[in-house]
Coordinates of C-alpha atoms in Angstrom, one line a residue:
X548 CA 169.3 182.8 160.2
X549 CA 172.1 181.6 157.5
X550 CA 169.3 181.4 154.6
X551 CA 168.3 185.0 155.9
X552 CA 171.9 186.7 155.2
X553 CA 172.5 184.4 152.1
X554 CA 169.0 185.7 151.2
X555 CA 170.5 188.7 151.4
X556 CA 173.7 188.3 150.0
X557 CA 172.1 187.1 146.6
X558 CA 169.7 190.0 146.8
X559 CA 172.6 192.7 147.1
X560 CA 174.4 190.9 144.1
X561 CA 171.1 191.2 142.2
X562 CA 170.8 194.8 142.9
X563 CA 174.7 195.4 142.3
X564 CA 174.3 193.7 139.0
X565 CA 171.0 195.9 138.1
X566 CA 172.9 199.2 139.3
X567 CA 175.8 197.9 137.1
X568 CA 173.6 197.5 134.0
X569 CA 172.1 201.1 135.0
X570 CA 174.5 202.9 134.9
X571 CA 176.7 201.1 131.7
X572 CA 173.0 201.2 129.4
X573 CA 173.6 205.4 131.6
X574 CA 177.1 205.9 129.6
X575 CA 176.3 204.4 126.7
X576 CA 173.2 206.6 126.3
X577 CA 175.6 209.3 127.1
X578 CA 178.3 208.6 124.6
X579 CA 175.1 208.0 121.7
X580 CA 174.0 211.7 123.2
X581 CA 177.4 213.1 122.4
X582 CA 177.9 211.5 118.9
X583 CA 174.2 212.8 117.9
X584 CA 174.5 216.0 119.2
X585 CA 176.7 216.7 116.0
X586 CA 180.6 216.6 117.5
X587 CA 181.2 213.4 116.2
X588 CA 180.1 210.9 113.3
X589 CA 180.7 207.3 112.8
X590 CA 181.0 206.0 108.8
X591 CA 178.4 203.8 108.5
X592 CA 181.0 201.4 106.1
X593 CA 184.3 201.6 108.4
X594 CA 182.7 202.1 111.6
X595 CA 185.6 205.2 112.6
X596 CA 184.7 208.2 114.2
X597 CA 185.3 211.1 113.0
X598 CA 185.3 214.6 114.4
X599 CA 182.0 216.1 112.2
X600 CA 183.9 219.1 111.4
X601 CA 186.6 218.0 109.6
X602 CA 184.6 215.4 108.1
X603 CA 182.8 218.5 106.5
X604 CA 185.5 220.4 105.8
X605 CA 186.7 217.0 103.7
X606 CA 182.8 217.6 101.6
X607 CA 181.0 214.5 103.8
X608 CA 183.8 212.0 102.5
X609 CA 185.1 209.5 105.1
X610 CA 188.8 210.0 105.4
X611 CA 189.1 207.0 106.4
X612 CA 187.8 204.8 103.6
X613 CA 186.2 207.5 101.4
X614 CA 182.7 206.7 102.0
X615 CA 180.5 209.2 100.6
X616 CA 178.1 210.0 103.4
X617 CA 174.8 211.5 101.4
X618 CA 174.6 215.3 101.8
X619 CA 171.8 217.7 101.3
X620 CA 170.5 220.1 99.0
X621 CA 171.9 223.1 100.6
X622 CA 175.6 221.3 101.1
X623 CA 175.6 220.4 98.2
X624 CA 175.0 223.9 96.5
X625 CA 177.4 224.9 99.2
X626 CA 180.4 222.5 97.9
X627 CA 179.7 223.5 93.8
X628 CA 178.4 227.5 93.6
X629 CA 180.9 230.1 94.3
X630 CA 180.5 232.2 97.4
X631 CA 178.0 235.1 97.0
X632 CA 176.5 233.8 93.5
X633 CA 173.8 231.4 93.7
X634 CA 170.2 233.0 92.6
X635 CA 167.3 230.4 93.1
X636 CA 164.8 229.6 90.6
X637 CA 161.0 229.2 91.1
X638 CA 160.8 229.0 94.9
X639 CA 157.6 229.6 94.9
X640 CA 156.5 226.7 93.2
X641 CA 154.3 224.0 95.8
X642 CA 153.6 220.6 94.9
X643 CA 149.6 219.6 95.6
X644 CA 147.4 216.6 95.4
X645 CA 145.7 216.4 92.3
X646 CA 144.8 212.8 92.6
X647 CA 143.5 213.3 96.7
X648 CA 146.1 209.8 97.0
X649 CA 145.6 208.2 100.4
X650 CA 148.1 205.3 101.1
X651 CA 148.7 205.0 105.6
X652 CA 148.1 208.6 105.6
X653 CA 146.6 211.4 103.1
X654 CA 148.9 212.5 100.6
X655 CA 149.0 216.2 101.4
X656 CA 149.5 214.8 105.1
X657 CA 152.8 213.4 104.1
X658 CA 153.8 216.8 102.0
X659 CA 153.2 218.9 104.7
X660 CA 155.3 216.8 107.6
X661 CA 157.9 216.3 105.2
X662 CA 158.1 219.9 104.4
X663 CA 158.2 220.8 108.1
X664 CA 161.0 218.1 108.9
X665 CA 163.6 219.2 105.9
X666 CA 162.7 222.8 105.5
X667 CA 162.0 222.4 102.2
X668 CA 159.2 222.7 99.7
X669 CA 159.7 220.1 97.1
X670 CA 163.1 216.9 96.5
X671 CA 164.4 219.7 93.8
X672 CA 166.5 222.8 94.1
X673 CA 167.4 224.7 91.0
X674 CA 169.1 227.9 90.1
X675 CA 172.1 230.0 88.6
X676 CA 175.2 230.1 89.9
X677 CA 179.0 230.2 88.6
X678 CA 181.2 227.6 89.3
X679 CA 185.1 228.9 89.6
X680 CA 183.6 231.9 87.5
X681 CA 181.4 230.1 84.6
X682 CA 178.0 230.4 84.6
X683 CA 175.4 227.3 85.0
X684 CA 172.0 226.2 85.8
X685 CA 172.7 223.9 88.6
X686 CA 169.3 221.6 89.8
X687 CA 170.0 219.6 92.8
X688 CA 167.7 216.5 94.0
X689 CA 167.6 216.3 97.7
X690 CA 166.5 212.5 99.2
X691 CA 165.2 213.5 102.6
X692 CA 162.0 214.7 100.4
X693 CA 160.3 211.6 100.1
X694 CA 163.1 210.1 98.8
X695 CA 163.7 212.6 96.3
X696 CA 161.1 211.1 94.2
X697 CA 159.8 212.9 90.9
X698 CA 156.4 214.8 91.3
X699 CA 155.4 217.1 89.0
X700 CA 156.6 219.9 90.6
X701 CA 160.2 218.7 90.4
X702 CA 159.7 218.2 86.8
X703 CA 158.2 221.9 86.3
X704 CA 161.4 223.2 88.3
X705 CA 163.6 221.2 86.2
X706 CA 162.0 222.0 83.0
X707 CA 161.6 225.8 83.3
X708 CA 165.3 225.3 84.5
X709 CA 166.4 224.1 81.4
X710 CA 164.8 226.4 79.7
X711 CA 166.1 229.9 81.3
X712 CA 170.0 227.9 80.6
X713 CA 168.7 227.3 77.2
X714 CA 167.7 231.2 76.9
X715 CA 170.6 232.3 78.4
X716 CA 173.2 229.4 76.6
X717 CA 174.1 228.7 80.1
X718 CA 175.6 224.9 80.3
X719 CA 172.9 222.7 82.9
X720 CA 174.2 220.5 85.5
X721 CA 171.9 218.2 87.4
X722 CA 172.9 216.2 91.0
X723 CA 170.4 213.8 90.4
X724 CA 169.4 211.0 93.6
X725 CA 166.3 209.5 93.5
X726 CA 164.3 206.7 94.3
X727 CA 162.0 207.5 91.1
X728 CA 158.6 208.5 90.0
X729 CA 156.4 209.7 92.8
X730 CA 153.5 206.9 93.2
X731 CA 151.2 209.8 95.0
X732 CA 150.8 211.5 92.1
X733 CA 150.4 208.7 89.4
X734 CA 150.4 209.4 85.3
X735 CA 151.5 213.2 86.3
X736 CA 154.7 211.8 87.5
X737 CA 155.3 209.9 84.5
X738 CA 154.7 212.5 82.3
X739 CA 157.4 214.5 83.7
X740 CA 160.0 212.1 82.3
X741 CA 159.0 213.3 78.8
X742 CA 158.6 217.0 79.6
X743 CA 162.6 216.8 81.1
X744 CA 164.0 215.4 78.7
X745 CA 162.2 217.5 75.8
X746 CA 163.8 220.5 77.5
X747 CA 167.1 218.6 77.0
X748 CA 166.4 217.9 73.9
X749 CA 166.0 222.0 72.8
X750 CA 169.2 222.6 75.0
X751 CA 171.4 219.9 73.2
X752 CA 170.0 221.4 69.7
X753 CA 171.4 224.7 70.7
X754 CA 174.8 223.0 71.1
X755 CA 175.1 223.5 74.8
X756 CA 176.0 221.7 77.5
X757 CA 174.7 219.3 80.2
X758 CA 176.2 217.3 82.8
X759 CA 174.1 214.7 84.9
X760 CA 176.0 213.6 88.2
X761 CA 174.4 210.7 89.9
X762 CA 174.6 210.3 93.3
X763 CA 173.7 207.5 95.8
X764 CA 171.2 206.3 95.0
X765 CA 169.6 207.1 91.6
X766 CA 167.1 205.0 90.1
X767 CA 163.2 204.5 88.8
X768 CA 162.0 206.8 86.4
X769 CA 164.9 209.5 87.0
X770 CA 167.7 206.8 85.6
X771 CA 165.2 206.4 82.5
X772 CA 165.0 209.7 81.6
X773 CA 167.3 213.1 82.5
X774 CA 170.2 210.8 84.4
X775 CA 171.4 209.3 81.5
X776 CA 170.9 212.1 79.0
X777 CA 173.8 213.9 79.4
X778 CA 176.6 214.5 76.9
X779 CA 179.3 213.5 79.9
X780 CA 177.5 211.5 82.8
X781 CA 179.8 211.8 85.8
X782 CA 178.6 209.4 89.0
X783 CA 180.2 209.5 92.9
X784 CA 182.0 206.5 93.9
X785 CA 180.2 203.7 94.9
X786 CA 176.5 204.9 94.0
X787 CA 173.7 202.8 93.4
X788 CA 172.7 203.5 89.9
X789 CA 169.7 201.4 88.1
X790 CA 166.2 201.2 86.9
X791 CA 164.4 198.2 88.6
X792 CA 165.6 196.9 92.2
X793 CA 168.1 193.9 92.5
X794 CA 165.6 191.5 93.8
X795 CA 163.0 192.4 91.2
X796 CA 165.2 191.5 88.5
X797 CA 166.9 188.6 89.9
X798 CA 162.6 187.4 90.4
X799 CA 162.4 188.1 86.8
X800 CA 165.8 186.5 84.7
X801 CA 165.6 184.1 88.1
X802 CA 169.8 184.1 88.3
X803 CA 172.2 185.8 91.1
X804 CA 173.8 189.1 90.1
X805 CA 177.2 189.9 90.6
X806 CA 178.1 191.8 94.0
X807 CA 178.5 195.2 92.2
X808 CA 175.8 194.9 90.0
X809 CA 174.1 198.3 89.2
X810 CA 177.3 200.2 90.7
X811 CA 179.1 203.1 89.7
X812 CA 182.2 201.0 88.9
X813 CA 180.2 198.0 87.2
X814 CA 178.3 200.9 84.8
X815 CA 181.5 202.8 84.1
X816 CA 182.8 199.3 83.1
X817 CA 180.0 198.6 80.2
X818 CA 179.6 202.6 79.1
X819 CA 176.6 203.5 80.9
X820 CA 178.8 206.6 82.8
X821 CA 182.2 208.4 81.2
X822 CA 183.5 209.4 84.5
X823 CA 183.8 208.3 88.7
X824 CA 185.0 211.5 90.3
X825 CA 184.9 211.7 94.4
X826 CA 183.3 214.2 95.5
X827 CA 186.3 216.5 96.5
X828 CA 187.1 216.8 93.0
X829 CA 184.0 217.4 91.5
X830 CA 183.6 221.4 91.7
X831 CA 186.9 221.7 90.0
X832 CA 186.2 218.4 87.1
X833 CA 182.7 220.0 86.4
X834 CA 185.0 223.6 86.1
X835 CA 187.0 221.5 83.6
X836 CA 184.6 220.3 81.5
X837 CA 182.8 223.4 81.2
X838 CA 185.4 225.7 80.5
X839 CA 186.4 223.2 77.3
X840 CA 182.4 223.2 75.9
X841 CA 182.1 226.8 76.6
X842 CA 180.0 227.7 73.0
X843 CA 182.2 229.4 70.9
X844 CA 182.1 233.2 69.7
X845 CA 180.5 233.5 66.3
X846 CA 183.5 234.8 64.0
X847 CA 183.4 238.4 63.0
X848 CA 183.5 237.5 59.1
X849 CA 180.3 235.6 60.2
X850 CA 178.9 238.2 61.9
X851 CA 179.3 241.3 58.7
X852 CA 178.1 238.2 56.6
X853 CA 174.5 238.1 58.7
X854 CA 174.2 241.1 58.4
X855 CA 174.9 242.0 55.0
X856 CA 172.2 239.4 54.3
X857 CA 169.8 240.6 56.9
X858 CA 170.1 244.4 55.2
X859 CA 169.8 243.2 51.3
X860 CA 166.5 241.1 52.8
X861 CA 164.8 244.4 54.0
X862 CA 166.0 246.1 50.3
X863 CA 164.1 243.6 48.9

């Protein structure tokens, strides 16, 4: 009879202690609920929570510790291009699969999910805008598209970019994050690296304007080409910036790297970037910069001159 109720005993404590774990795994599911239904983040460096609201009124920046939480596309063009401005460029544009590339799944498998799950076409968005009243080309790289890596039609929407700013001497600023050439579509995603940066090239022989701003993280063939083209490379505190992964190169020179290798800070240190502005001060830096590089009128001696010459050319 005693073994009976202490049977019973330990079998109520066993329940009691199930029931206990229940319901605290119950509240804890409840409070993970509540911070992913969008009222609440927590940094992923300090750990605070922070009402999601006024962590986007502060531009995705931890107010805490000033973490830059990554940001899309559309936020981002949000935070930089005045209200009532922005005019897209070649939305049209749809990447494909030239190469049929098959890694776990088909390549235009992966395009098409992706495309449904970020409501976007392709890792680039470009178009005109002003920016506290001046004109630009703005291009923004977006990492929830396969990690924002470079297919060719990024490269074609960068390029023809470019090229209407060019046209319309129009300075170019690029928010470049990526994790580099797109592996699916093989030498076509090399050869965008070349195509950019030609378009630079034309822009910078016009005497105009372009400002790269590298984000967290930019690397691969996007750091070897357009990211580090710019006449004033600005970067976001704390950003991973490089070409080759840490491990790869520590494998190759076989020593440790420092801590902040291939950092914002450590490349602002040896001259890779000119500037680390947080990201509540960028929109009104990038005003700035522009507003001092605007290209300059051409004088009105100069202009009579042309066209003195230009009228004696058709006497001739």
């Amino acid at each position: 009879m005693a073994n009976n109720e202490e049977s019973r005993g330990l079998k109520s404590l066993f329940d009691w202690f199930a029931n206990r774990r229940k319901t605290g795994s119950t509240s804890l599911e409840r409070q993970e609920r509540e911070i992913a239904d969008g009222l609440w983040h927590k940094c992923s460096k300090c750990g605070v929570l922070a009402y999601a609201k006024d962590l986007r009124a502060n531009q995705m920046v931890c107010v805490e510790c000033g973490h830059h939480n990554r940001v899309d596309s559309d936020e981002r063009i949000r935070q930089l291009i005045d209200l009532n401005t922005w005019r897209p460029l070649d939305e049209h544009l749809r990447p494909t699969d030239p190469l049929q590339f098959r890694d776990r799944k088909p390549y235009i498998d992966r395009l098409r999910e992706t495309q449904e799950k970020t409501g976007l076409i392709e890792a680039v968005t470009t178009g005109l805008g002003e920016i506290n009243g001046l004109p630009i080309a703005l291009g923004v790289m977006d990492f929830r598209f396969i990690g924002a890596s470079m297919g060719s039609v990024v490269g074609e929407k960068l390029t023809r970019m470019i090229e209407q700013a060019t046209q319309r001497r129009y300075p170019v600023v690029i928010v470049c994050t990526s994790g580099g050439a797109r592996m699916q579509e093989g030498m076509l995603s090399l050869m965008q690296m070349a195509k950019i940066s030609a378009a630079l090239q034309r822009h910078q022989d016009a005497r105009l304007l372009y400002i790269p701003i590298l984000t967290n993280p930019t690397t691969g063939g996007v750091t070897a080409s357009f990211a580090m083209l710019g006449d004033i490379i600005i970067a976001e505190p704390k950003a991973t910036i490089g070409f080759a992964g840490r491990r790869v190169i520590e494998q190759t020179i076989r020593e440790k790297l420092p801590e902040d290798f291939q950092t914002a800070e450590d490349l602002l240190k040896h001259g890779f970037v000119d500037e680390i502005v947080p990201r509540t001060q960028l929109k009104n830096t990038l005003a700035q910069l522009i507003s001092l590089h605007q290209p300059a009128p051409t004088p009105p001696h100069m202009v009579l001159w042309e066209t003195m010459s230009l009228s004696s050319t058709a006497v001739e």
